């Protein structure tokens, strides 16, 4: 589906259930490729598989020896910093939210590490993800972006960001802020556990469906669950992760828009 992982998770789970050696070999190749590209955060195949198997969603020691979500084990300092200080912490700033929606769309089919490494280039190219400015981009701007080697040069994704910026302007007129809109999809307290260790949730399906109805692009339910995790609608740091308690405390203090 548009905006979601290129290989269906159902294919992965079918392979896991196969008893023949070829099936296990295919499974190993898929998992190993995802592992080496550090694609868990958010939503790569390996990470999605881990989250579907809670017993495998464990911690691993970071560079300082403290336990962290296993998806950032052996990662770069920038990747660990993203895990420690951004992923899962609640966000209410509209420009940051539009950035997250946009970068989740760009990440589709790629590793999150690739997007994170290019994030400053994306910010410069898309005016700090000020959606009011991006909404005015025209075909000449698209051509410049397609020539920008510092970002992912995918016409469909670039045009989706511009389209979504225009839809964001419309949404703000209705909801007041993007934050008010996105936080309205926060799961109820008794539903939070059901949103853990999954790649798609009821909230992400509802959010995806509503955004598509409004004309947004590259906002499939898997991509939207990654957004839900990243912006703090849920706390998906695993038990024992050094950052989990910090995120939980931040969510308690956070004033919902």
Coordinates of N, CA and C in Angstrom, one line a residue:
X1 N 0.8 -1.2 0.0 CA 0.0 0.0 0.0 C 0.9 1.2 0.0
X2 N 0.3 2.3 -0.5 CA 1.1 3.6 -0.6 C 1.5 4.0 0.8
X3 N 2.9 4.3 0.9 CA 3.4 4.8 2.1 C 3.8 3.7 3.1
X4 N 3.6 2.5 2.8 CA 3.9 1.4 3.7 C 5.1 0.6 3.3
X5 N 5.6 -0.3 4.1 CA 6.8 -1.1 3.8 C 6.6 -1.8 2.5
X6 N 7.6 -1.9 1.6 CA 7.5 -2.5 0.3 C 7.3 -4.0 0.3
X7 N 7.7 -4.7 1.4 CA 7.5 -6.1 1.5 C 6.4 -6.4 2.5
X8 N 5.4 -7.0 2.1 CA 4.2 -7.2 3.1 C 4.7 -8.1 4.3
X9 N 4.2 -7.6 5.5 CA 4.6 -8.4 6.7 C 4.0 -9.8 6.6
X10 N 2.9 -9.9 5.9 CA 2.3 -11.3 5.8 C 3.2 -12.2 5.1
X11 N 4.0 -11.7 4.2 CA 5.0 -12.6 3.5 C 6.0 -13.0 4.5
X12 N 6.5 -12.1 5.3 CA 7.5 -12.4 6.3 C 7.0 -13.5 7.3
X13 N 5.7 -13.3 7.8 CA 5.2 -14.3 8.7 C 4.9 -15.6 8.1
X14 N 4.6 -15.6 6.8 CA 4.4 -16.9 6.1 C 5.7 -17.7 6.1
X15 N 6.8 -16.9 5.8 CA 8.1 -17.6 5.8 C 8.5 -18.1 7.2
X16 N 8.1 -17.4 8.2 CA 8.4 -17.8 9.6 C 7.7 -19.1 9.9
X17 N 6.6 -19.3 9.3 CA 5.8 -20.5 9.6 C 6.2 -21.7 8.8
X18 N 7.0 -21.5 7.7 CA 7.4 -22.6 6.8 C 8.4 -23.5 7.5
X19 N 8.3 -24.8 7.3 CA 9.2 -25.7 7.9 C 10.3 -26.1 6.9
X20 N 10.2 -25.8 5.6 CA 11.2 -26.2 4.7 C 12.4 -25.3 4.8
X21 N 13.6 -25.8 4.5 CA 14.8 -25.0 4.6 C 14.8 -23.7 3.8
X22 N 14.2 -23.8 2.6 CA 14.2 -22.6 1.7 C 13.4 -21.5 2.4
X23 N 12.4 -21.8 3.1 CA 11.6 -20.7 3.7 C 12.4 -20.1 4.8
X24 N 13.1 -20.8 5.6 CA 14.0 -20.3 6.6 C 15.1 -19.4 6.1
X25 N 15.6 -19.9 4.9 CA 16.7 -19.2 4.3 C 16.2 -17.8 3.8
X26 N 15.0 -17.8 3.2 CA 14.5 -16.5 2.7 C 14.2 -15.6 3.9
X27 N 13.7 -16.2 5.0 CA 13.4 -15.4 6.2 C 14.7 -14.8 6.7
X28 N 15.7 -15.6 6.8 CA 17.0 -15.1 7.4 C 17.5 -14.0 6.5
X29 N 17.4 -14.1 5.2 CA 18.0 -13.0 4.3 C 17.2 -11.7 4.5
X30 N 15.9 -11.8 4.6 CA 15.1 -10.6 4.8 C 15.4 -10.0 6.2
X31 N 15.5 -10.8 7.2 CA 15.8 -10.2 8.5 C 17.2 -9.7 8.6
X32 N 18.2 -10.4 8.0 CA 19.6 -9.9 8.1 C 19.7 -8.6 7.3
X33 N 19.1 -8.5 6.2 CA 19.2 -7.2 5.4 C 18.6 -6.1 6.2
X34 N 17.5 -6.3 6.9 CA 16.9 -5.2 7.7 C 17.7 -4.9 8.9
X35 N 18.3 -5.9 9.5 CA 19.2 -5.7 10.7 C 20.4 -4.9 10.3
X36 N 21.0 -5.2 9.2 CA 22.3 -4.5 8.9 C 22.0 -3.1 8.5
X37 N 20.8 -2.8 8.0 CA 20.5 -1.4 7.6 C 19.9 -0.6 8.8
X38 N 19.8 -1.3 9.9 CA 19.2 -0.7 11.2 C 17.9 -0.1 10.9
X39 N 17.0 -0.9 10.3 CA 15.7 -0.3 9.8 C 14.6 -0.4 10.9
X40 N 14.9 -0.7 12.1 CA 13.7 -0.8 13.0 C 13.1 0.5 13.3
X41 N 13.9 1.6 13.4 CA 13.3 2.8 14.0 C 13.1 3.8 12.9
X42 N 11.8 4.1 12.6 CA 10.7 3.3 12.9 C 10.3 2.4 11.7
X43 N 9.9 1.2 12.0 CA 9.2 0.3 11.1 C 10.0 -0.2 9.9
X44 N 11.0 -1.0 10.2 CA 11.5 -1.8 9.2 C 11.1 -3.2 9.4
X45 N 11.4 -4.1 8.4 CA 10.9 -5.5 8.6 C 11.4 -6.2 9.8
X46 N 12.6 -6.0 10.1 CA 13.2 -6.7 11.3 C 12.5 -6.2 12.6
X47 N 12.4 -4.9 12.7 CA 11.7 -4.3 13.8 C 10.3 -4.7 13.9
X48 N 9.6 -4.7 12.8 CA 8.2 -5.1 12.8 C 8.0 -6.5 13.3
X49 N 8.9 -7.4 12.9 CA 8.9 -8.8 13.3 C 9.1 -8.8 14.8
X50 N 10.1 -8.1 15.3 CA 10.4 -8.1 16.8 C 9.2 -7.6 17.5
X51 N 8.5 -6.6 17.0 CA 7.3 -6.1 17.8 C 6.1 -7.0 17.7
X52 N 6.1 -7.9 16.7 CA 5.0 -8.9 16.7 C 5.4 -10.1 17.6
X53 N 6.6 -10.1 18.1 CA 7.0 -11.2 19.0 C 7.6 -10.5 20.2
X54 N 6.7 -10.2 21.2 CA 7.2 -9.4 22.4 C 8.3 -10.0 23.1
X55 N 8.4 -11.3 23.1 CA 9.5 -12.0 23.8 C 10.9 -11.6 23.2
X56 N 10.9 -11.2 21.9 CA 12.1 -10.9 21.2 C 12.4 -9.4 21.3
X57 N 11.4 -8.6 21.8 CA 11.6 -7.2 21.9 C 12.3 -6.9 23.2
X58 N 13.6 -6.9 23.1 CA 14.4 -6.8 24.3 C 15.3 -5.6 24.3
X59 N 16.1 -5.4 25.3 CA 17.1 -4.4 25.3 C 18.5 -4.9 25.0
X60 N 19.3 -3.9 24.6 CA 20.7 -4.2 24.4 C 21.6 -3.1 24.9
X61 N 22.8 -3.3 25.4 CA 23.6 -2.3 26.0 C 24.0 -1.3 24.9
X62 N 23.9 0.0 25.3 CA 24.3 1.1 24.4 C 25.8 1.3 24.6
X63 N 26.3 2.4 23.9 CA 27.8 2.7 24.0 C 28.2 3.0 25.5
X64 N 27.2 3.4 26.3 CA 27.6 3.7 27.7 C 27.3 2.6 28.6
X65 N 26.9 1.4 28.0 CA 26.6 0.3 28.8 C 25.1 0.2 29.3
X66 N 24.3 1.3 29.2 CA 23.0 1.3 29.7 C 22.1 0.6 28.7
X67 N 21.0 -0.1 29.2 CA 20.1 -0.8 28.3 C 19.2 0.1 27.5
X68 N 19.1 -0.2 26.2 CA 18.2 0.5 25.3 C 17.5 -0.5 24.4
X69 N 16.5 0.0 23.7 CA 15.7 -0.8 22.7 C 16.8 -1.4 21.8
X70 N 16.6 -2.7 21.5 CA 17.6 -3.4 20.8 C 17.8 -2.9 19.4
X71 N 16.8 -2.1 18.8 CA 17.0 -1.7 17.5 C 18.1 -0.7 17.3
X72 N 18.6 -0.1 18.4 CA 19.6 0.9 18.2 C 21.0 0.4 18.6
X73 N 21.1 -1.0 18.9 CA 22.3 -1.6 19.3 C 23.4 -1.4 18.2
X74 N 24.5 -1.0 18.5 CA 25.6 -0.9 17.5 C 25.4 0.3 16.5
X75 N 24.4 1.2 16.8 CA 24.2 2.2 15.9 C 25.1 3.4 16.1
X76 N 25.0 4.4 15.2 CA 25.9 5.6 15.3 C 25.4 6.4 16.5
X77 N 26.3 7.4 16.9 CA 25.9 8.3 18.0 C 24.7 9.1 17.7
X78 N 24.5 9.5 16.5 CA 23.3 10.3 16.1 C 22.1 9.4 16.2
X79 N 22.2 8.2 15.8 CA 21.0 7.3 15.9 C 20.6 7.0 17.3
X80 N 21.6 6.8 18.2 CA 21.4 6.6 19.6 C 20.8 7.9 20.2
X81 N 21.3 9.0 19.8 CA 20.7 10.3 20.3 C 19.3 10.4 19.9
X82 N 18.9 10.0 18.7 CA 17.5 10.1 18.3 C 16.7 9.2 19.2
X83 N 17.1 8.0 19.5 CA 16.4 7.1 20.4 C 16.3 7.7 21.8
X84 N 17.3 8.3 22.3 CA 17.4 8.8 23.7 C 16.6 10.1 23.9
X85 N 16.5 11.0 22.9 CA 16.0 12.3 23.1 C 14.8 12.7 22.2
X86 N 14.5 11.9 21.2 CA 13.4 12.3 20.3 C 12.3 11.2 20.3
X87 N 12.7 10.0 20.0 CA 11.7 9.0 19.6 C 10.8 8.7 20.8
X88 N 9.5 8.9 20.7 CA 8.5 8.7 21.7 C 8.2 9.8 22.6
X89 N 9.0 10.9 22.6 CA 8.7 12.1 23.4 C 7.6 12.9 22.7
X90 N 6.6 13.3 23.5 CA 5.5 14.0 22.9 C 5.8 15.3 22.2
X91 N 5.2 15.5 21.0 CA 5.5 16.7 20.2 C 4.2 17.4 20.0
X92 N 4.2 18.7 20.1 CA 3.0 19.6 19.9 C 3.3 20.7 18.9
X93 N 4.5 20.8 18.5 CA 4.9 21.9 17.5 C 4.5 21.5 16.1
X94 N 3.7 22.3 15.4 CA 3.1 22.0 14.1 C 4.2 21.8 13.1
X95 N 5.3 22.6 13.1 CA 6.3 22.4 12.1 C 7.0 21.0 12.3
X96 N 7.3 20.7 13.6 CA 7.9 19.4 13.8 C 7.0 18.2 13.5
X97 N 5.7 18.4 13.7 CA 4.8 17.3 13.3 C 4.7 17.2 11.8
X98 N 4.7 18.3 11.1 CA 4.7 18.2 9.6 C 6.0 17.6 9.1
X99 N 7.1 17.9 9.8 CA 8.4 17.3 9.4 C 8.3 15.7 9.6
X100 N 7.8 15.3 10.8 CA 7.7 13.9 11.0 C 6.8 13.2 10.0
X101 N 5.7 13.7 9.7 CA 4.8 13.1 8.7 C 5.5 13.0 7.4
X102 N 6.2 14.1 7.0 CA 6.9 14.1 5.7 C 8.1 13.1 5.7
X103 N 8.9 13.1 6.7 CA 10.0 12.2 6.7 C 9.6 10.7 6.8
X104 N 8.5 10.4 7.5 CA 8.0 9.1 7.6 C 7.6 8.6 6.2
X105 N 7.0 9.5 5.4 CA 6.7 9.2 4.0 C 8.0 9.0 3.2
X106 N 9.0 9.8 3.3 CA 10.2 9.6 2.6 C 10.9 8.3 3.0
X107 N 10.7 7.9 4.2 CA 11.4 6.7 4.7 C 10.8 5.4 4.0
X108 N 9.6 5.5 3.5 CA 9.0 4.3 3.0 C 9.9 3.6 2.0
X109 N 10.2 2.3 2.2 CA 11.1 1.6 1.3 C 12.6 1.8 1.6
X110 N 12.9 2.6 2.5 CA 14.3 2.9 2.8 C 14.6 2.7 4.3
X111 N 15.8 2.8 4.7 CA 16.1 2.7 6.2 C 15.9 4.0 6.8
X112 N 15.5 4.0 8.1 CA 15.4 5.3 8.8 C 16.7 5.9 9.0
X113 N 17.8 5.2 9.1 CA 19.1 5.7 9.2 C 19.4 6.6 8.0
X114 N 19.0 6.2 6.8 CA 19.2 7.0 5.6 C 18.5 8.4 5.8
X115 N 17.3 8.4 6.2 CA 16.5 9.6 6.4 C 17.1 10.5 7.5
X116 N 17.5 9.9 8.6 CA 18.1 10.6 9.7 C 19.4 11.3 9.3
X117 N 20.2 10.6 8.5 CA 21.5 11.2 8.1 C 21.2 12.4 7.1
X118 N 20.1 12.4 6.4 CA 19.8 13.5 5.5 C 18.9 14.5 6.1
X119 N 18.5 14.4 7.4 CA 17.4 15.3 7.9 C 17.7 16.7 7.8
X120 N 18.9 17.2 8.1 CA 19.3 18.6 8.0 C 19.1 19.1 6.5
X121 N 19.5 18.2 5.6 CA 19.3 18.6 4.2 C 17.8 18.7 3.8
X122 N 17.0 17.8 4.3 CA 15.6 17.9 4.1 C 15.0 19.2 4.7
X123 N 15.5 19.5 5.9 CA 15.0 20.8 6.6 C 15.3 22.0 5.7
X124 N 16.5 22.0 5.2 CA 16.9 23.2 4.4 C 16.1 23.2 3.1
X125 N 15.9 22.1 2.5 CA 15.2 22.0 1.2 C 13.7 22.3 1.3
X126 N 13.1 22.0 2.5 CA 11.7 22.2 2.7 C 11.4 23.3 3.7
X127 N 12.3 24.3 3.7 CA 12.0 25.5 4.5 C 11.7 25.2 6.0
X128 N 12.4 24.3 6.5 CA 12.2 24.0 7.9 C 10.9 23.3 8.2
X129 N 10.3 22.8 7.1 CA 9.0 22.1 7.1 C 7.9 23.1 7.6
X130 N 8.1 24.3 7.2 CA 7.0 25.3 7.4 C 5.9 25.0 6.3
X131 N 4.9 24.3 6.7 CA 3.9 23.9 5.6 C 3.3 25.0 4.9
X132 N 3.2 26.2 5.5 CA 2.6 27.3 4.8 C 3.5 27.8 3.6
X133 N 4.8 27.7 3.8 CA 5.8 28.0 2.8 C 5.8 26.9 1.7
X134 N 5.9 25.7 2.2 CA 6.0 24.5 1.3 C 4.7 24.5 0.4
X135 N 3.6 24.9 0.9 CA 2.4 24.9 0.1 C 2.4 25.7 -1.2
X136 N 3.4 26.7 -1.2 CA 3.5 27.6 -2.3 C 4.5 27.0 -3.4
X137 N 5.1 25.9 -3.1 CA 6.1 25.3 -4.1 C 5.4 25.0 -5.4
X138 N 6.1 25.3 -6.5 CA 5.6 25.0 -7.8 C 6.5 24.0 -8.5
X139 N 6.2 23.8 -9.8 CA 7.0 22.8 -10.6 C 8.5 23.2 -10.6
X140 N 8.8 24.5 -10.6 CA 10.2 24.8 -10.6 C 10.9 24.4 -9.3
X141 N 10.2 24.5 -8.2 CA 10.7 24.1 -7.0 C 10.9 22.5 -7.0
X142 N 9.9 21.8 -7.6 CA 10.1 20.4 -7.7 C 11.3 20.0 -8.5
X143 N 11.6 20.7 -9.5 CA 12.7 20.5 -10.4 C 14.0 20.7 -9.5
X144 N 14.1 21.7 -8.7 CA 15.2 22.0 -7.9 C 15.4 20.9 -6.9
X145 N 14.3 20.4 -6.3 CA 14.4 19.4 -5.3 C 14.9 18.1 -5.9
X146 N 14.4 17.8 -7.1 CA 14.9 16.6 -7.8 C 16.3 16.6 -8.2
X147 N 16.9 17.8 -8.2 CA 18.3 17.9 -8.5 C 19.2 18.0 -7.2
X148 N 18.5 18.0 -6.1 CA 19.2 18.1 -4.8 C 19.7 16.7 -4.3
X149 N 21.0 16.5 -4.4 CA 21.6 15.2 -4.0 C 21.6 15.0 -2.5
X150 N 21.2 16.0 -1.8 CA 21.3 15.8 -0.3 C 20.0 15.2 0.3
X151 N 19.0 15.1 -0.6 CA 17.7 14.5 -0.1 C 17.4 13.2 -0.9
X152 N 16.3 12.6 -0.6 CA 15.8 11.5 -1.4 C 15.1 12.1 -2.6
X153 N 15.6 11.8 -3.8 CA 15.0 12.4 -5.0 C 14.0 11.5 -5.6
X154 N 12.8 11.5 -5.0 CA 11.7 10.7 -5.5 C 10.6 11.6 -5.8
X155 N 10.2 11.8 -7.0 CA 9.2 12.8 -7.4 C 7.9 12.6 -6.7
X156 N 7.5 11.3 -6.6 CA 6.2 11.1 -5.9 C 6.2 11.5 -4.5
X157 N 7.3 11.3 -3.8 CA 7.4 11.7 -2.4 C 7.5 13.2 -2.2
X158 N 8.3 13.8 -3.1 CA 8.4 15.2 -3.1 C 7.1 15.9 -3.3
X159 N 6.4 15.5 -4.3 CA 5.1 16.1 -4.7 C 4.1 15.8 -3.6
X160 N 4.2 14.7 -2.9 CA 3.3 14.3 -1.8 C 3.5 15.3 -0.6
X161 N 4.8 15.7 -0.3 CA 5.0 16.7 0.7 C 4.4 18.0 0.4
X162 N 4.5 18.4 -0.8 CA 3.9 19.7 -1.3 C 2.4 19.6 -1.2
X163 N 1.8 18.5 -1.7 CA 0.4 18.3 -1.6 C -0.1 18.3 -0.1
X164 N 0.7 17.6 0.7 CA 0.3 17.5 2.1 C 0.4 18.9 2.9
X165 N 1.3 19.7 2.4 CA 1.5 21.0 3.0 C 0.2 21.8 2.7
X166 N -0.3 21.7 1.5 CA -1.6 22.4 1.2 C -2.8 21.8 2.0
X167 N -2.8 20.5 2.2 CA -3.8 19.9 3.0 C -3.7 20.3 4.4
X168 N -2.4 20.5 4.9 CA -2.2 20.9 6.3 C -2.7 22.3 6.5
X169 N -2.6 23.2 5.6 CA -3.1 24.5 5.7 C -4.7 24.4 5.9
X170 N -5.3 23.6 5.1 CA -6.7 23.4 5.2 C -7.1 22.8 6.6
X171 N -6.3 21.9 7.0 CA -6.6 21.2 8.3 C -6.5 22.1 9.5
X172 N -5.5 23.0 9.4 CA -5.3 24.0 10.5 C -6.5 25.0 10.6
X173 N -7.1 25.3 9.4 CA -8.3 26.2 9.4 C -9.4 25.5 10.1
X174 N -9.5 24.2 10.0 CA -10.6 23.4 10.7 C -10.3 23.1 12.1
X175 N -9.1 22.6 12.4 CA -8.8 22.0 13.7 C -8.1 23.0 14.6
X176 N -7.6 24.1 14.1 CA -6.8 25.1 14.8 C -5.3 24.9 14.7
X177 N -4.9 23.7 15.0 CA -3.5 23.3 14.8 C -3.3 21.8 14.4
X178 N -2.2 21.5 13.8 CA -2.0 20.1 13.4 C -1.9 19.3 14.7
X179 N -1.3 19.9 15.8 CA -1.2 19.1 17.0 C -2.5 18.7 17.6
X180 N -3.5 19.6 17.5 CA -4.8 19.3 18.0 C -5.4 18.1 17.2
X181 N -5.2 18.1 15.9 CA -5.7 17.1 15.1 C -5.0 15.7 15.4
X182 N -3.7 15.7 15.3 CA -3.0 14.4 15.5 C -3.2 13.8 16.9
X183 N -3.2 14.7 17.9 CA -3.4 14.2 19.3 C -4.8 13.7 19.6
X184 N -5.7 14.0 18.7 CA -7.1 13.5 18.9 C -7.1 12.0 18.6
X185 N -6.0 11.5 18.0 CA -6.0 10.0 17.7 C -5.2 9.3 18.7
X186 N -4.9 9.9 19.9 CA -4.2 9.2 20.9 C -5.0 8.1 21.5
X187 N -4.5 6.9 21.6 CA -5.3 5.8 22.1 C -5.7 6.0 23.6
X188 N -6.9 5.5 23.9 CA -7.3 5.6 25.3 C -6.4 4.8 26.2
X189 N -6.3 5.2 27.5 CA -5.4 4.6 28.4 C -5.5 3.0 28.4
X190 N -6.7 2.5 28.4 CA -6.9 1.1 28.4 C -6.6 0.4 27.1
X191 N -6.3 1.2 26.1 CA -6.0 0.6 24.8 C -4.5 0.7 24.5
X192 N -3.7 1.3 25.3 CA -2.3 1.6 25.0 C -1.5 0.3 24.8
X193 N -1.8 -0.7 25.6 CA -1.0 -2.0 25.5 C -1.3 -2.7 24.2
X194 N -2.5 -2.5 23.6 CA -2.8 -3.1 22.3 C -2.0 -2.5 21.2
X195 N -1.5 -1.3 21.4 CA -0.7 -0.6 20.4 C 0.7 -0.9 20.4
X196 N 1.2 -1.8 21.3 CA 2.6 -2.1 21.5 C 2.9 -3.4 20.7
X197 N 4.1 -3.5 20.2 CA 4.6 -4.7 19.5 C 3.8 -5.0 18.2
X198 N 3.3 -3.9 17.6 CA 2.5 -4.1 16.3 C 3.1 -3.1 15.3
X199 N 2.8 -3.4 14.1 CA 3.3 -2.5 13.0 C 2.1 -1.6 12.5
X200 N 0.9 -2.1 12.8 CA -0.3 -1.3 12.4 C -1.3 -1.4 13.6
X201 N -2.0 -0.3 14.0 CA -2.9 -0.3 15.1 C -4.2 0.3 14.7
X202 N -5.2 0.2 15.5 CA -6.5 0.8 15.2 C -6.3 2.3 15.0
X203 N -5.6 2.9 15.9 CA -5.4 4.4 15.8 C -4.7 4.7 14.5
X204 N -3.7 3.9 14.1 CA -3.0 4.3 12.8 C -3.9 4.0 11.6
X205 N -4.8 3.0 11.7 CA -5.7 2.8 10.6 C -6.7 4.0 10.5
X206 N -7.2 4.4 11.7 CA -8.2 5.5 11.7 C -7.5 6.8 11.2
X207 N -6.3 7.0 11.6 CA -5.6 8.3 11.2 C -5.3 8.2 9.7
X208 N -4.8 7.1 9.2 CA -4.5 6.9 7.8 C -5.8 7.1 7.0
X209 N -6.9 6.5 7.4 CA -8.1 6.6 6.6 C -8.6 8.1 6.6
X210 N -8.5 8.8 7.7 CA -9.0 10.1 7.7 C -8.1 11.1 6.9
X211 N -6.8 10.9 7.0 CA -5.9 11.7 6.2 C -6.1 11.5 4.7
X212 N -6.3 10.2 4.3 CA -6.5 10.0 2.9 C -7.8 10.6 2.4
X213 N -8.8 10.6 3.3 CA -10.1 11.2 2.9 C -9.9 12.7 2.7
X214 N -8.9 13.3 3.4 CA -8.7 14.7 3.3 C -7.7 15.0 2.1
X215 N -7.2 13.9 1.5 CA -6.3 14.2 0.3 C -4.9 14.1 0.6
X216 N -4.4 13.6 1.8 CA -3.0 13.5 2.1 C -2.5 12.2 1.3
X217 N -1.2 12.3 1.1 CA -0.5 11.2 0.3 C 0.6 10.6 1.2
X218 N 1.0 9.3 0.9 CA 2.0 8.6 1.6 C 1.7 8.6 3.1
X219 N 0.5 8.3 3.5 CA 0.1 8.2 4.9 C -0.6 6.9 5.1
X220 N 0.0 5.8 4.7 CA -0.6 4.4 4.9 C -0.6 4.1 6.4
X221 N -1.3 3.1 6.8 CA -1.5 2.8 8.3 C -0.2 2.3 8.9
X222 N 0.7 1.7 8.2 CA 2.0 1.4 8.8 C 2.9 2.6 9.0
X223 N 2.9 3.5 8.0 CA 3.6 4.7 8.2 C 3.0 5.6 9.3
X224 N 1.7 5.6 9.4 CA 1.1 6.4 10.5 C 1.3 5.8 11.9
X225 N 1.5 4.4 11.9 CA 1.8 3.9 13.3 C 3.2 4.3 13.6
X226 N 4.1 4.4 12.7 CA 5.5 4.8 12.9 C 5.4 6.3 13.4
X227 N 4.6 7.1 12.9 CA 4.4 8.5 13.3 C 3.9 8.5 14.7
X228 N 2.9 7.7 15.0 CA 2.3 7.6 16.4 C 3.3 7.3 17.4
X229 N 4.2 6.4 17.1 CA 5.3 6.0 18.0 C 6.3 7.2 18.1
X230 N 6.7 7.8 17.0 CA 7.7 8.8 17.0 C 7.3 10.1 17.7
X231 N 6.0 10.5 17.6 CA 5.5 11.7 18.2 C 5.0 11.6 19.6
X232 N 5.0 10.4 20.1 CA 4.7 10.2 21.5 C 3.2 9.9 21.8
X233 N 2.4 9.5 20.8 CA 1.0 9.1 21.1 C 1.0 7.8 21.9
X234 N 2.0 7.0 21.8 CA 2.2 5.8 22.6 C 3.7 5.8 23.0
X235 N 4.0 5.1 24.1 CA 5.4 4.9 24.5 C 5.8 3.5 24.2
X236 N 6.5 3.3 23.1 CA 6.9 2.0 22.6 C 8.3 1.6 22.9
X237 N 9.0 2.3 23.8 CA 10.2 1.9 24.3 C 10.0 0.6 25.1
X238 N 10.8 -0.4 24.9 CA 10.6 -1.7 25.6 C 10.8 -1.6 27.1
X239 N 10.3 -2.5 27.9 CA 10.5 -2.5 29.3 C 12.0 -2.7 29.6
X240 N 12.5 -2.0 30.5 CA 14.0 -2.1 30.8 C 14.8 -1.1 30.0
X241 N 14.3 -0.5 29.0 CA 15.0 0.6 28.2 C 15.2 1.8 29.1
X242 N 16.4 2.3 29.1 CA 16.8 3.5 29.9 C 15.9 4.7 29.6
X243 N 15.4 4.8 28.4 CA 14.6 5.9 28.0 C 13.1 5.8 28.3
X244 N 12.6 4.6 28.5 CA 11.2 4.4 28.7 C 10.6 5.2 29.8
X245 N 11.2 5.2 30.9 CA 10.7 5.9 32.1 C 10.7 7.4 31.8
X246 N 11.7 7.9 31.1 CA 11.8 9.4 30.8 C 10.6 9.7 29.8
X247 N 10.3 8.9 28.9 CA 9.2 9.1 27.9 C 7.9 9.1 28.7
X248 N 7.7 8.1 29.6 CA 6.5 8.0 30.4 C 6.3 9.3 31.2
X249 N 7.3 9.8 31.8 CA 7.2 11.0 32.6 C 6.9 12.2 31.7
X250 N 7.5 12.3 30.6 CA 7.2 13.4 29.7 C 5.8 13.3 29.2
X251 N 5.3 12.1 29.0 CA 3.9 12.0 28.5 C 2.9 12.4 29.7
X252 N 3.3 12.1 30.9 CA 2.4 12.5 32.0 C 2.4 14.1 32.2
X253 N 3.5 14.7 32.0 CA 3.6 16.2 32.1 C 3.0 16.9 30.9
X254 N 3.0 16.2 29.8 CA 2.6 16.9 28.5 C 1.1 17.4 28.6
X255 N 0.9 18.6 28.2 CA -0.4 19.2 28.1 C -1.0 18.9 26.7
X256 N -2.0 18.1 26.6 CA -2.6 17.8 25.3 C -3.2 19.1 24.7
X257 N -2.9 19.3 23.4 CA -3.5 20.5 22.7 C -5.0 20.3 22.5

